[in-house]
Amino acid sequence: MPEQYAAPSFSVISGAQVQHVLDGRHREVVDLIEAAYRWHGEGQTVNPPSYFLRFPDRPSSRIIALPASVGGDAPTDGLKWISSFPPNVERGIPRASAVLILNDHDTGYPLACLESSIISAARTAASAALAADRIAAARGGRPARIGFFGVGLIARYVHAYLAGTGWSFDEIGVHDLSAEHAAGFEGYLRRAGEPGPITVHDDAESLIRSSDLVVFATVAGTPHVTEPAWFAHNPLVLHLSLRDLAPEVVLAATNVVDDIDHCLKADTSPHLAEQQVGHREFIDGTLHDVLTGKLRLSTERPVVFSPFGLGVLDLVLGRHIYDTVDAAGELHVVDGFFHEMRRYG
């Protein structure tokens, strides 16, 4: 007789529940993201290419599907469905929105739908904090001057995850095309308790030249930072928005990515550099190489970390949230979600 399964259930986990699980647990989240990177580097994941839904009438907007499967302690399959609509900012709502679907490993039935803009921001920030910590350690120590280029939700989360994992800064720089947004981020930093000087820079060059750790978190679709000389002081660059740096800047740096095949596509800055030179030899390694000590880094060139964003990170964090909410008895189960369960009626 085949193994019998109970009728599956389906739950919805709200953003408030997600926030409750993650709030204040920066180190725990970073550790989960590190585990996901290690599983990915060890071949315990399936992470197909992301799929982009684009719109001829709305060229700045897109919706992306990130299917993935991860092994480890709680094998899980699933899909993140995340939209990026920059005009939303002018509408007074966040640019990005997302859901994450978790599937049961054995049956394939969906387990839950989680609000995922918070998960996506948290895993991006945790990835950035992990990379900054390990790359800085490999180069001799943490930078004390940080600059934020683009100051939306992701920049806020990156700052929170750096601060929440023990980083402190002597100076903080801020630059954004919107003076209103730059001022708002400065206010956030003050409320977060940053004691040092905070400088709002009117131009990109002064921000970059005055920062030893630069965080790019913009919505740029094409490169707009074109001068390698701005990076002559060899900073660590967290290139989270992926399309800010011209190929000349990329080619003059040590380049670390999360996954080479994933990052070198969709006209990211590393992809444009590959198209210009016709090879990938300028990619020095992956974050997994840094974690395992395979990649040696120095302070003689700028280091650029360009993470395309792996669906397995969302899965690992989403599964942790699901298990935590389930253990607390707080899952919102949708009764009768799966209705037609008899093969012959």
Short mmCIF file of N, CA and C in Angstrom, two decimals, residues 6 20 55 89 105 115 125 137 140 151 157 164 201 271 286 294 315 323 345:
data_model
loop_
_atom_site.label_atom_id
_atom_site.label_comp_id
_atom_site.label_asym_id
_atom_site.label_seq_id
_atom_site.Cartn_x
_atom_site.Cartn_y
_atom_site.Cartn_z
N ALA A 6 -2.19 12.88 5.32
CA ALA A 6 -3.35 13.65 5.74
C ALA A 6 -3.64 14.74 4.72
N HIS A 20 7.35 40.22 13.41
CA HIS A 20 7.45 39.80 14.81
C HIS A 20 8.53 38.73 14.98
N PHE A 55 6.84 44.92 -19.03
CA PHE A 55 5.64 45.49 -19.60
C PHE A 55 6.01 46.59 -20.60
N VAL A 89 6.74 54.95 -5.43
CA VAL A 89 7.33 55.88 -4.45
C VAL A 89 6.60 57.21 -4.49
N HIS A 105 7.98 19.40 0.80
CA HIS A 105 9.05 18.69 0.11
C HIS A 105 8.58 17.37 -0.49
N GLU A 115 3.74 37.04 3.35
CA GLU A 115 4.12 38.37 2.89
C GLU A 115 5.64 38.42 2.85
N ALA A 125 19.63 42.46 3.29
CA ALA A 125 20.46 43.16 4.27
C ALA A 125 21.36 42.19 5.02
N ALA A 137 37.00 41.36 7.22
CA ALA A 137 37.93 40.58 8.03
C ALA A 137 39.10 40.08 7.18
N GLY A 140 41.59 42.88 6.75
CA GLY A 140 42.29 43.44 7.89
C GLY A 140 41.47 44.20 8.90
N VAL A 151 18.67 55.74 -0.70
CA VAL A 151 18.33 55.62 0.73
C VAL A 151 16.87 55.25 0.94
N TYR A 157 17.33 48.83 5.95
CA TYR A 157 17.55 47.47 6.47
C TYR A 157 19.03 47.14 6.54
N GLY A 164 23.02 45.93 13.98
CA GLY A 164 22.56 44.83 14.80
C GLY A 164 23.55 43.68 14.91
N HIS A 201 25.54 64.35 1.09
CA HIS A 201 26.38 64.78 -0.03
C HIS A 201 25.51 65.14 -1.22
N HIS A 271 27.56 41.86 -15.91
CA HIS A 271 27.18 41.33 -17.22
C HIS A 271 27.63 42.27 -18.34
N THR A 286 33.22 33.84 -5.44
CA THR A 286 31.88 33.98 -4.86
C THR A 286 31.98 34.23 -3.36
N LYS A 294 38.69 30.17 0.43
CA LYS A 294 39.28 29.86 -0.88
C LYS A 294 39.76 31.12 -1.59
N LEU A 315 13.86 31.22 0.66
CA LEU A 315 13.28 29.97 1.13
C LEU A 315 13.73 29.63 2.55
N ASP A 323 8.11 27.83 10.41
CA ASP A 323 8.27 26.90 11.53
C ASP A 323 8.10 27.60 12.88
N GLY A 345 -14.07 11.53 -7.23
CA GLY A 345 -15.23 12.25 -6.73
C GLY A 345 -15.89 11.56 -5.55
#
